[in-house]
Short mmCIF file of C-alpha atoms in Angstrom, two decimals:
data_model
loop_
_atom_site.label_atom_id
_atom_site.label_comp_id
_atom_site.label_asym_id
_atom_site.label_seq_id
_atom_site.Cartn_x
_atom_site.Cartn_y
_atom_site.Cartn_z
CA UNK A 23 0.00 0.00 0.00
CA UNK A 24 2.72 2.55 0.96
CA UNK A 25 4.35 2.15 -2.34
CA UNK A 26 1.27 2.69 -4.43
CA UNK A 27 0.96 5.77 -2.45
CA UNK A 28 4.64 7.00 -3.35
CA UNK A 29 4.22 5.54 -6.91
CA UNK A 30 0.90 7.67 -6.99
CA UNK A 31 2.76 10.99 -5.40
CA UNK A 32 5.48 10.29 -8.13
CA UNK A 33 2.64 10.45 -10.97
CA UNK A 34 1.26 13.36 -9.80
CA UNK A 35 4.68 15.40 -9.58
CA UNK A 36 4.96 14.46 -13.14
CA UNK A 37 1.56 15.86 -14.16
CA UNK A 38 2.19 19.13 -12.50
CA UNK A 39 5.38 19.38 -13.79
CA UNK A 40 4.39 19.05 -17.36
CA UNK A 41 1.96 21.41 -16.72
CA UNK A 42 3.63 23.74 -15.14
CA UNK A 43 6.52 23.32 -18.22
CA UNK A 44 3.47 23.74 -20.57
CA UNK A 45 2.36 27.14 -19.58
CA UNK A 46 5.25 27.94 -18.68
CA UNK A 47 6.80 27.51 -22.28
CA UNK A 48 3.63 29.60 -24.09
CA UNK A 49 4.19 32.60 -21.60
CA UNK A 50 7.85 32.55 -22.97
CA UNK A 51 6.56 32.54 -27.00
CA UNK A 52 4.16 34.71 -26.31
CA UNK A 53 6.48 37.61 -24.10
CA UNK A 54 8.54 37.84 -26.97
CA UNK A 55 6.32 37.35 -29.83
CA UNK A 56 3.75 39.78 -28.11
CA UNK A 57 6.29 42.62 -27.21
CA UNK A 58 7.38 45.93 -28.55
CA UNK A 59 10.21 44.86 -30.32
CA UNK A 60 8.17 42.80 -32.59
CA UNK A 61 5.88 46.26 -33.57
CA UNK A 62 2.90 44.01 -33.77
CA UNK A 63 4.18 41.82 -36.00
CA UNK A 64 3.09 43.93 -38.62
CA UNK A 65 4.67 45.27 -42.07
CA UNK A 66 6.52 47.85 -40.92
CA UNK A 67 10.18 47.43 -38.58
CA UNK A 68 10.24 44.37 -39.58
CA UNK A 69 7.95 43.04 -37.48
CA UNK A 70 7.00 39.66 -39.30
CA UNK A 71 10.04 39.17 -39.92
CA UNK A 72 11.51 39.07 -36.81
CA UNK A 73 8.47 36.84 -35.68
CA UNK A 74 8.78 34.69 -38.83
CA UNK A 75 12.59 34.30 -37.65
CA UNK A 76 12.03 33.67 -33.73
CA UNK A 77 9.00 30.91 -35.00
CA UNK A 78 11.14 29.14 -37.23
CA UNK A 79 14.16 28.79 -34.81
CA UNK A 80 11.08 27.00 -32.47
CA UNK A 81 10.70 24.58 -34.71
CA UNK A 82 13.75 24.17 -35.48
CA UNK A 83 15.10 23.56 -31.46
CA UNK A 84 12.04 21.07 -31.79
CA UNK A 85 13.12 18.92 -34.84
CA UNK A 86 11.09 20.43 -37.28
CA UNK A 87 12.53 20.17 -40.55
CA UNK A 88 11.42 22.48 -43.91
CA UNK A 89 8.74 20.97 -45.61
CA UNK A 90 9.37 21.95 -48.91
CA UNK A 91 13.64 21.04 -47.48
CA UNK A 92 14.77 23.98 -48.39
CA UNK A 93 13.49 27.06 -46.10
CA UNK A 94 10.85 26.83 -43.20
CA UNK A 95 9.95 30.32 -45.01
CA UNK A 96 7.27 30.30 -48.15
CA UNK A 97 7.15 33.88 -48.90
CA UNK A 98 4.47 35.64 -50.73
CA UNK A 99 3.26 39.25 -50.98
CA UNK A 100 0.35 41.43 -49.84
CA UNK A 101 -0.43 45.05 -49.61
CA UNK A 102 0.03 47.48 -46.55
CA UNK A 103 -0.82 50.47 -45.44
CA UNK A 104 1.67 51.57 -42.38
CA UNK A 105 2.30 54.29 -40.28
CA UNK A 106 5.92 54.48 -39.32
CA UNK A 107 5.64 57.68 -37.77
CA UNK A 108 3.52 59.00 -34.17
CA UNK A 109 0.09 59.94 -35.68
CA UNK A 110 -1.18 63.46 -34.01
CA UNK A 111 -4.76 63.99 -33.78
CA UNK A 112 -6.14 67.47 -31.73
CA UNK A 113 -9.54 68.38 -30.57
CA UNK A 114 -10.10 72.15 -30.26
CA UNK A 115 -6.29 72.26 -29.07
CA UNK A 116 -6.45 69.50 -27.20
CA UNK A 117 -4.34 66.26 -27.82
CA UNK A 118 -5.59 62.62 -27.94
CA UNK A 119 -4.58 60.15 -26.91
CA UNK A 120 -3.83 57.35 -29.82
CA UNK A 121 -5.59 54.18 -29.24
CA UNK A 122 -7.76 55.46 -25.94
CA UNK A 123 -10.29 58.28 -27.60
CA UNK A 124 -8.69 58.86 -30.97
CA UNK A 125 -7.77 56.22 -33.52
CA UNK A 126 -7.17 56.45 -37.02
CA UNK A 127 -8.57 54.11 -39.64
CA UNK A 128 -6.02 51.55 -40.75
CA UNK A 129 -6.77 52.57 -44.50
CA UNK A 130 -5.86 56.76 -44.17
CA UNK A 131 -3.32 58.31 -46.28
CA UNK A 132 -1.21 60.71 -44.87
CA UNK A 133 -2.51 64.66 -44.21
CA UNK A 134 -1.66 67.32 -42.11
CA UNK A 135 -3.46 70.67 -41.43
CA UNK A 136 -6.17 71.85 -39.16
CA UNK A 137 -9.62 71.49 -40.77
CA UNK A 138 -12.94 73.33 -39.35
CA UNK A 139 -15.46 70.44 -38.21
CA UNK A 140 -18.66 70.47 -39.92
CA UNK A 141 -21.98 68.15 -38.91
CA UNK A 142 -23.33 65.93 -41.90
CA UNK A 143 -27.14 65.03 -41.69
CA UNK A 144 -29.30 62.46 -43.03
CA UNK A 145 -29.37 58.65 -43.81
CA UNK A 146 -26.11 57.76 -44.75
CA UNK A 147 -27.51 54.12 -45.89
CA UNK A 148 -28.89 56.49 -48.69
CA UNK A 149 -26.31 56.42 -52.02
CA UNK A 150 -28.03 59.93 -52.91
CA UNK A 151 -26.98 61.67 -49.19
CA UNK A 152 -23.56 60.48 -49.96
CA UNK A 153 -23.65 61.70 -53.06
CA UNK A 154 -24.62 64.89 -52.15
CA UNK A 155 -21.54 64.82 -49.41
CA UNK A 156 -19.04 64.07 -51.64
CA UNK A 157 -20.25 66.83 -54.08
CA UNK A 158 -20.35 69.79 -51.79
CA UNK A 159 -18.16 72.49 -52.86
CA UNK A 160 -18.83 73.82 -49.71
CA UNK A 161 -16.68 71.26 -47.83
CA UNK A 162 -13.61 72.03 -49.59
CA UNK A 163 -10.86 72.43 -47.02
CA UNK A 164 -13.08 71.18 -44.46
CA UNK A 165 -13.66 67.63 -42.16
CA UNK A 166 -17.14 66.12 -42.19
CA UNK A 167 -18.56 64.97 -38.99
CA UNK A 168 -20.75 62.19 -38.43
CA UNK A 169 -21.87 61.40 -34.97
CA UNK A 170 -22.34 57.61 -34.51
CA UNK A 171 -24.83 56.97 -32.37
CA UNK A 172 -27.13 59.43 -33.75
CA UNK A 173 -26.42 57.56 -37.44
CA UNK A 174 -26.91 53.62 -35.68
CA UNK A 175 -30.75 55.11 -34.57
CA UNK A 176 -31.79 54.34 -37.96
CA UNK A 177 -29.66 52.70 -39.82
CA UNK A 178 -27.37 49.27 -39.24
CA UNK A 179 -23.42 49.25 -38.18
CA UNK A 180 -22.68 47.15 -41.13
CA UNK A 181 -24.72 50.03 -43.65
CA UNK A 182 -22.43 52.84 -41.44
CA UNK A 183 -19.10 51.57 -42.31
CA UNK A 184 -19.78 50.86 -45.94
CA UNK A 185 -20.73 54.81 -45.89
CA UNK A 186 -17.85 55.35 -44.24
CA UNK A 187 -15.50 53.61 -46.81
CA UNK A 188 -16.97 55.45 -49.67
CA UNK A 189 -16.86 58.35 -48.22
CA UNK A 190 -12.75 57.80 -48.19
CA UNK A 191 -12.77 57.45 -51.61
CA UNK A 192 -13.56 60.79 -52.58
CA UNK A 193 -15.06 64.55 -52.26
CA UNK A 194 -14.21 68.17 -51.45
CA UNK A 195 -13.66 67.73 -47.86
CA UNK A 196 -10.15 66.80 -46.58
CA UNK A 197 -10.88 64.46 -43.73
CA UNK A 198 -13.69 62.44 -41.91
CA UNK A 199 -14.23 62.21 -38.45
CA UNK A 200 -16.08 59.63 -36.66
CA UNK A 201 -17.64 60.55 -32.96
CA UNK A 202 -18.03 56.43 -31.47
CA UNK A 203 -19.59 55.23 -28.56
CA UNK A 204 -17.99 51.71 -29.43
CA UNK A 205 -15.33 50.34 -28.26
CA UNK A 206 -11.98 50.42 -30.34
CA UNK A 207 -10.92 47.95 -32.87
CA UNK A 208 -8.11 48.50 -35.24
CA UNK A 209 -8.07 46.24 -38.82
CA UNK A 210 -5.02 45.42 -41.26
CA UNK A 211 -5.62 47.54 -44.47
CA UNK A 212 -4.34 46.04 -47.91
CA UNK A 213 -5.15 49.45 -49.46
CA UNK A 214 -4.91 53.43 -49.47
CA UNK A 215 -7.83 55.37 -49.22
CA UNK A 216 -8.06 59.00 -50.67
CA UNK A 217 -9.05 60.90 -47.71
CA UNK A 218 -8.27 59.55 -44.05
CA UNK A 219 -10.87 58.75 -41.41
CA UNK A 220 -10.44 59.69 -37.75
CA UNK A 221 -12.26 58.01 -34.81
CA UNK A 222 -13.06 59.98 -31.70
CA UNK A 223 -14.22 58.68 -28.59
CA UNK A 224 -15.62 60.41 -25.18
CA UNK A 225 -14.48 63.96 -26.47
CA UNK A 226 -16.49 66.98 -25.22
CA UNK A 227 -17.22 69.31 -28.47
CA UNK A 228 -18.34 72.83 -28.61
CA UNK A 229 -21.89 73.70 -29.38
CA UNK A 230 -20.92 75.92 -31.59
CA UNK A 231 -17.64 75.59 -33.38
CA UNK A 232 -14.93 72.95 -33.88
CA UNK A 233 -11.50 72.14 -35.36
CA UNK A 234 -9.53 69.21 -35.75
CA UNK A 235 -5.75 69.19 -36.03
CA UNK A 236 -4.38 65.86 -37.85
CA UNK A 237 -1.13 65.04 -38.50
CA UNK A 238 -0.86 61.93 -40.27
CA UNK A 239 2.11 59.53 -42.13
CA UNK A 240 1.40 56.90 -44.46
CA UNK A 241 3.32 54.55 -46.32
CA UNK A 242 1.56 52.37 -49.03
CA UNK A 243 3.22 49.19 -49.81
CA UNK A 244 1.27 47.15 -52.77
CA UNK A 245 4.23 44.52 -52.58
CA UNK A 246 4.85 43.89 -49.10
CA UNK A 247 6.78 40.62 -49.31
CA UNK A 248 5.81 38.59 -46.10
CA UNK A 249 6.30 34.99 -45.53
CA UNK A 250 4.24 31.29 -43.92
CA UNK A 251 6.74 29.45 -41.23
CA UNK A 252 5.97 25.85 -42.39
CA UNK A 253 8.10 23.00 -40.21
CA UNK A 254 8.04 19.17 -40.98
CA UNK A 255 7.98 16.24 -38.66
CA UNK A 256 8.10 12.90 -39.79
CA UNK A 257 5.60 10.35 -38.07
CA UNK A 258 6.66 6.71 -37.12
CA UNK A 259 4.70 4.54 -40.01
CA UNK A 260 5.66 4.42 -43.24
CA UNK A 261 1.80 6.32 -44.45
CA UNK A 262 2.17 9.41 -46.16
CA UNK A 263 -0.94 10.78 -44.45
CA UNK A 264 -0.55 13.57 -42.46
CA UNK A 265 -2.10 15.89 -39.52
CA UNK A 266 -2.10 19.82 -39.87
CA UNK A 267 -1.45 22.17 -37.02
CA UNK A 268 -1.85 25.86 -37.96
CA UNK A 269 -2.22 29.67 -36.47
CA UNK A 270 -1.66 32.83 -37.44
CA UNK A 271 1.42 34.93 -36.22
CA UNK A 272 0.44 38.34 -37.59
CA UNK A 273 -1.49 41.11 -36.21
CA UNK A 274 -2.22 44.77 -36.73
CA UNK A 275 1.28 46.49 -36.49
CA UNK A 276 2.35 49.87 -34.92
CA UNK A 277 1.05 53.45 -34.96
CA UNK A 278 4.74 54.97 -35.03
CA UNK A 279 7.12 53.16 -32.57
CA UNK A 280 5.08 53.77 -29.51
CA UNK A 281 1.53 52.78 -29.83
CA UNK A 282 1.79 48.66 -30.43
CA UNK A 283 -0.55 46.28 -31.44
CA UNK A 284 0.81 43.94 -29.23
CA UNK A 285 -2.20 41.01 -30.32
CA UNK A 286 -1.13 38.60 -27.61
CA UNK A 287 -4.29 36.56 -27.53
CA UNK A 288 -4.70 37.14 -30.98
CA UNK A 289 -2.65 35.59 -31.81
CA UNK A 290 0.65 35.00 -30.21
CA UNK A 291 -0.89 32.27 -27.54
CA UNK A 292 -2.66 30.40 -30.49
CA UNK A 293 1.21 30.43 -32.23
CA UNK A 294 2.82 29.28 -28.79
CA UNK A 295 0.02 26.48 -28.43
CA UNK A 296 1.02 25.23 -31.99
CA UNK A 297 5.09 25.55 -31.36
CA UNK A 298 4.31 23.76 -28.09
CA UNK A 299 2.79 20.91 -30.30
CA UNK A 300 5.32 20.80 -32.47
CA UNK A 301 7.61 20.71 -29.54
CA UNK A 302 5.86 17.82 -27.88
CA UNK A 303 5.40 15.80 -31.19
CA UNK A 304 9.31 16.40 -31.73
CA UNK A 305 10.11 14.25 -27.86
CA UNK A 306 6.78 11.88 -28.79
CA UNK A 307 7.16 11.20 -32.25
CA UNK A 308 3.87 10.95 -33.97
CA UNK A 309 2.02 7.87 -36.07
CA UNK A 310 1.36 10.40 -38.85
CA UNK A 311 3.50 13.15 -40.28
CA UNK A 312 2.79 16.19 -38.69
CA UNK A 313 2.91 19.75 -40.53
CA UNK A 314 3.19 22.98 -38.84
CA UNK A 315 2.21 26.11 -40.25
CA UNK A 316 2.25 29.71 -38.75
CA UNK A 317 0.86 32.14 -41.39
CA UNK A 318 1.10 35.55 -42.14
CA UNK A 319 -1.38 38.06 -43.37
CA UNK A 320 -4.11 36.67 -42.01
CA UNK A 321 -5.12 39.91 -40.52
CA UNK A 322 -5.21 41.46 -44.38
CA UNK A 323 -8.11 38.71 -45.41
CA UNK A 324 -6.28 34.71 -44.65
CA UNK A 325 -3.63 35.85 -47.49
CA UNK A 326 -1.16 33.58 -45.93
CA UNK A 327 -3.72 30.54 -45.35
CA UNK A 328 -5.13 31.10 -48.91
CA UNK A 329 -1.37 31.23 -50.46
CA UNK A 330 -0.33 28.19 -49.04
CA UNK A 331 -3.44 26.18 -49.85
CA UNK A 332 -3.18 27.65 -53.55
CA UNK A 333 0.29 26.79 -53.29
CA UNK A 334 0.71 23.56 -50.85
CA UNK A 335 3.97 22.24 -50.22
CA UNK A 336 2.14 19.23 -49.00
CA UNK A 337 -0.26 17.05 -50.76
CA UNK A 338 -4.05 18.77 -49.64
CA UNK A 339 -5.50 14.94 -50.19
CA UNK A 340 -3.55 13.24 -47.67
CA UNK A 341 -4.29 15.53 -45.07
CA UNK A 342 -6.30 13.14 -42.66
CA UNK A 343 -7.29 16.92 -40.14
CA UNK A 344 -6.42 20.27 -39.63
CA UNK A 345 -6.73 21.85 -36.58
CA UNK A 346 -6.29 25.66 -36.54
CA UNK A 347 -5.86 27.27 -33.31
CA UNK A 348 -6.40 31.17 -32.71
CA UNK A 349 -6.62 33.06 -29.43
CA UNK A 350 -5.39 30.12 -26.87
CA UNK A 351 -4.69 31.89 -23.83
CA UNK A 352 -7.87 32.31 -22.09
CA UNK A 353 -10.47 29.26 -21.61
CA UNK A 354 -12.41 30.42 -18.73
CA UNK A 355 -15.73 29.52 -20.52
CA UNK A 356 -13.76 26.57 -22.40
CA UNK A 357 -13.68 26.39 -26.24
CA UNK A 358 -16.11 27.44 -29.63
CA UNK A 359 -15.13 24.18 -32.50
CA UNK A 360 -15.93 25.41 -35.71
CA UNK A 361 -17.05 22.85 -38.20
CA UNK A 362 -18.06 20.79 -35.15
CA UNK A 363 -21.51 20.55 -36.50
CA UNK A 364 -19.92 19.47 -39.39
CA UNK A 365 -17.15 17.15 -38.71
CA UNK A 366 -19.81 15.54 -35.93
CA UNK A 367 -17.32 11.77 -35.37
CA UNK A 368 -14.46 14.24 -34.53
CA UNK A 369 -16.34 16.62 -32.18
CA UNK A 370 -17.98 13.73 -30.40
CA UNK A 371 -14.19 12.27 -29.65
CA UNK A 372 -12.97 16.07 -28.91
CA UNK A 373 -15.86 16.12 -26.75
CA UNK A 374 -15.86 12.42 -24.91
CA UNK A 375 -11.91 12.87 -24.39
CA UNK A 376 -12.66 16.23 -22.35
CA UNK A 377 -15.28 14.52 -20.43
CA UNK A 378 -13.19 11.92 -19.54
CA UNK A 379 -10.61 14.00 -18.16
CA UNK A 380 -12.35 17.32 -17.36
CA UNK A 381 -9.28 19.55 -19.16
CA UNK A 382 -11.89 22.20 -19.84
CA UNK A 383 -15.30 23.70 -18.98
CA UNK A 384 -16.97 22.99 -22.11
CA UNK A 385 -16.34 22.26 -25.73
CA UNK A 386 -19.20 24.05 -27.50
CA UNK A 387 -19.98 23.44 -31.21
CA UNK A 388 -20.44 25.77 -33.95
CA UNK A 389 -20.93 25.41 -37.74
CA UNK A 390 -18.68 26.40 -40.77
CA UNK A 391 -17.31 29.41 -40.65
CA UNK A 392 -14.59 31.38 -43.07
CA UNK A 393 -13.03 33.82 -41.02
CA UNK A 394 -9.89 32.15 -39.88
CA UNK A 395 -7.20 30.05 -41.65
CA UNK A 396 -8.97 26.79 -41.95
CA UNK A 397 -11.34 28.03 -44.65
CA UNK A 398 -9.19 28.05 -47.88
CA UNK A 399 -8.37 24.69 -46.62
CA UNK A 400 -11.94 23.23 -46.02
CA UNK A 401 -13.04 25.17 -49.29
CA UNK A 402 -10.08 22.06 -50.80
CA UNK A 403 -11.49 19.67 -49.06
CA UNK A 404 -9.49 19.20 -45.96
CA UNK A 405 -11.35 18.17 -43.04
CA UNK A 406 -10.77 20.74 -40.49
CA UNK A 407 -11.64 22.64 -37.29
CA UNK A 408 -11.16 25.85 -35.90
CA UNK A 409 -10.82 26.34 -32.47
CA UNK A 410 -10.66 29.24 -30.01
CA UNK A 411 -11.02 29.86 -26.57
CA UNK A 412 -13.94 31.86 -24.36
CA UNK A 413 -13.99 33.93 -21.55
CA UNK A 414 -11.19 35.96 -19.63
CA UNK A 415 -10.86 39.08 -21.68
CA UNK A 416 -11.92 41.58 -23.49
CA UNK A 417 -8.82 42.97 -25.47
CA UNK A 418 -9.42 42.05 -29.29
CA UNK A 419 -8.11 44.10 -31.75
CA UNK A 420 -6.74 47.07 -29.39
CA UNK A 421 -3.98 48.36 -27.65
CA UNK A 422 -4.77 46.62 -24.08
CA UNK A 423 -4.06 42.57 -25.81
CA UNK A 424 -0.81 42.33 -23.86
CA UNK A 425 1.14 40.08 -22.89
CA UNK A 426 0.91 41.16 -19.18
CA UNK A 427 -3.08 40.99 -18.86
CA UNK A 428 -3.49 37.42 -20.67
CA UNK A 429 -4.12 34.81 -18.28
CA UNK A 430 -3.49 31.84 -19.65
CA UNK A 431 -6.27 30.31 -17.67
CA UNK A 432 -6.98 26.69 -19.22
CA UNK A 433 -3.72 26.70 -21.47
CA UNK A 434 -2.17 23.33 -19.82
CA UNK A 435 -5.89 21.65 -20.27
CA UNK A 436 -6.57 22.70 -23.93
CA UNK A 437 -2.84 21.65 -24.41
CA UNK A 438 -3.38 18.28 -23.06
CA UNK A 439 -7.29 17.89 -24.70
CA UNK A 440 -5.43 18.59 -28.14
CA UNK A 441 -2.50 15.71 -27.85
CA UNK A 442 -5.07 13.37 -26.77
CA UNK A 443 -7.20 14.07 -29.91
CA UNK A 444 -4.36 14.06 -32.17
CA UNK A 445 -2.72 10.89 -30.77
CA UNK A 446 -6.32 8.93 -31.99
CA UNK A 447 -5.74 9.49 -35.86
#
């Protein structure tokens, strides 16, 4: 009896220290991948690259080889619209702050001068308003103002931004400015708009008159070359079959050098859950071969994801799964599986496995969806799933996804649910 007691002391030890060595090794990818020096792993300082770089040294430490056995890099170009210098936006005189109540659309050009603020009115889900807008002579030299939440009372948020994004394309005024009560997202643009668009949020205006004070520089790139990290790992049987692991390493980039997209959730801690995978399958080799891919340009519309599968350095029909893994490092409300209600045998195992051993709070289902970098891969064929974690925070697409606020609550579990699954191909 008193050895099966030590023997069962000595298993659990074990446990926690693979746990602990788990988490432990994502918080390390993800507090460099996620940190200033990397500008957001954008196109601009040479952020992707130096991601790109870091990622492929992980797989290499790991026993990765290339797939293609030449590079672990497939490159491939994108447009990019960047801002390599400190954007200044004033209020009546007053500065913003970039990122907290001002934010400029990813898709401005570059402009500076101080422009007189003047209301626009009417439905701007109505082509002829717009119209009208962009024809007004009177506007020249000007920046129209739309106020938000007095445009969302009768028409939709989807209706508002396309009115928004043709009313960068052209007119007599010089800027747009966009009074939000929502909360802050920033986007990847693959293009240059004519006129810029400014975001304000929780600024007190004048009843009467108002000017705005922009200061703005752009840099265009229509042939941004960017590069996929793609590592190799050869299973134990002689089958040419092989299981897909994938995330995305981009995100948004940099405002200048100080205001970082840092995207650590999104999606550093999806990247570290995938190089921790590879680094498992490298000490426990694998039945199947086992491909790794990190993409770029996701961000910009699954560029990346849609080059490779376009251009596979694999064989797409032998894939027997892909899983693709984006924002890993929360879990307090467990995991959404896209194409669950789809691939139903494989979400029933995802599902009994995590039952079995309780590694997370739930594994919901959810149907196809093409909005991550499974989709040009299902659209082939591939049998796939796309998984992401819920709960535990807020930050998406802002300057507050850091590295220091993620909480990595359920990594070790979702690390754990995910060999188990992959070990039953």
């Amino acid at each position: 009896m008193k050895n099966k007691v030590i023997a069962l002391i000595a298993l659990l030890f074990t446990v926690c220290r693979v746990a602990e060595a788990q988490e432990a090794y994502a918080r390390k990818v993800v507090s460099v991948l996620a940190s200033d020096k990397y500008a957001g792993r954008g196109y601009i300082y040479d952020g992707d690259k130096k991601a790109a770089k870091y990622i492929a040294n992980e797989m290499k430490k790991s026993g990765l080889k290339p797939v293609d056995g030449k590079s672990f890099m497939q490159g491939f170009e994108l447009g990019a619209n960047v801002f390599p210098k400190a954007a200044i936006v004033k209020v009546n005189n007053s500065i913003l702050k970039m990122g907290v109540n001002v934010l400029v659309d990813a898709a401005s050009p570059s402009i500076n001068g101080d422009f007189n603020l003047v209301a626009v009115t009417g439905k701007l889900n109505d082509d002829q308003v717009l119209k009208n807008i962009a024809q007004d002579k009177e506007l020249a030299g000007k920046a129209i103002y739309i106020d938000e939440a007095e445009q969302l009372k009768s028409i939709n948020a989807q209706e508002l931004r396309r009115a928004i994004v043709l009313l960068m394309t052209a007119g007599e005024y010089s800027a747009i400015v966009v009074n939000t009560p929502s909360k802050f997202t920033w986007r990847a643009s693959v293009t240059q708009s004519a006129k810029p668009a400014i975001y304000i949020k929780d600024v007190d205006l004048n009843k009467g008159e108002n000017q705005v004070s922009i200061d703005i520089t752009a840099k265009y790139q229509p042939k941004y070359q960017t590069q996929n990290v793609c590592g190799f790992l050869k299973g134990t049987s002689n089958s040419d079959s092989t299981i897909l692991v994938t995330a995305h390493y981009d995100h948004l980039g940099v405002i200048g050098k100080k205001v970082v997209f840092n995207g650590a959730n999104d999606n550093a801690s999806g990247t570290a859950l995938m190089l921790y995978l590879a680094q498992y399958y490298g000490k426990n080799r694998p039945k199947y071969n086992m491909i790794f891919l990190a993409f770029s340009g996701e961000e910009s519309g699954l560029l990346g994801s849609k080059y490779y599968a376009a251009n596979p350095l694999n064989d797409l029909k032998k894939v027997k799964f892909l899983v693709n893994v984006d924002m890993a490092g929360t879990g307090d409300d467990g995991i959404q599986v896209v194409n669950g209600s789809i691939f139903t045998k494989e979400f029933d195992l995802l599902t009994k496995l995590n039952n079995a051993k309780n590694y997370l709070p739930a594994v919901k289902v959810r149907g196809a969806m093409n909005r991550s970098d499974h989709a040009p891969f299902y659209e082939r064929g591939v049998p796939a799933f796309f998984i992401y974690t819920l709960g535990g925070t807020t930050a998406y697409h802002d300057i507050y996804d850091r590295y220091e606020t993620l909480p990595f609550t359920k990594f070790n579990g979702y690390a754990n649910l995910l060999t188990d699954f992959i070990d039953t191909f």
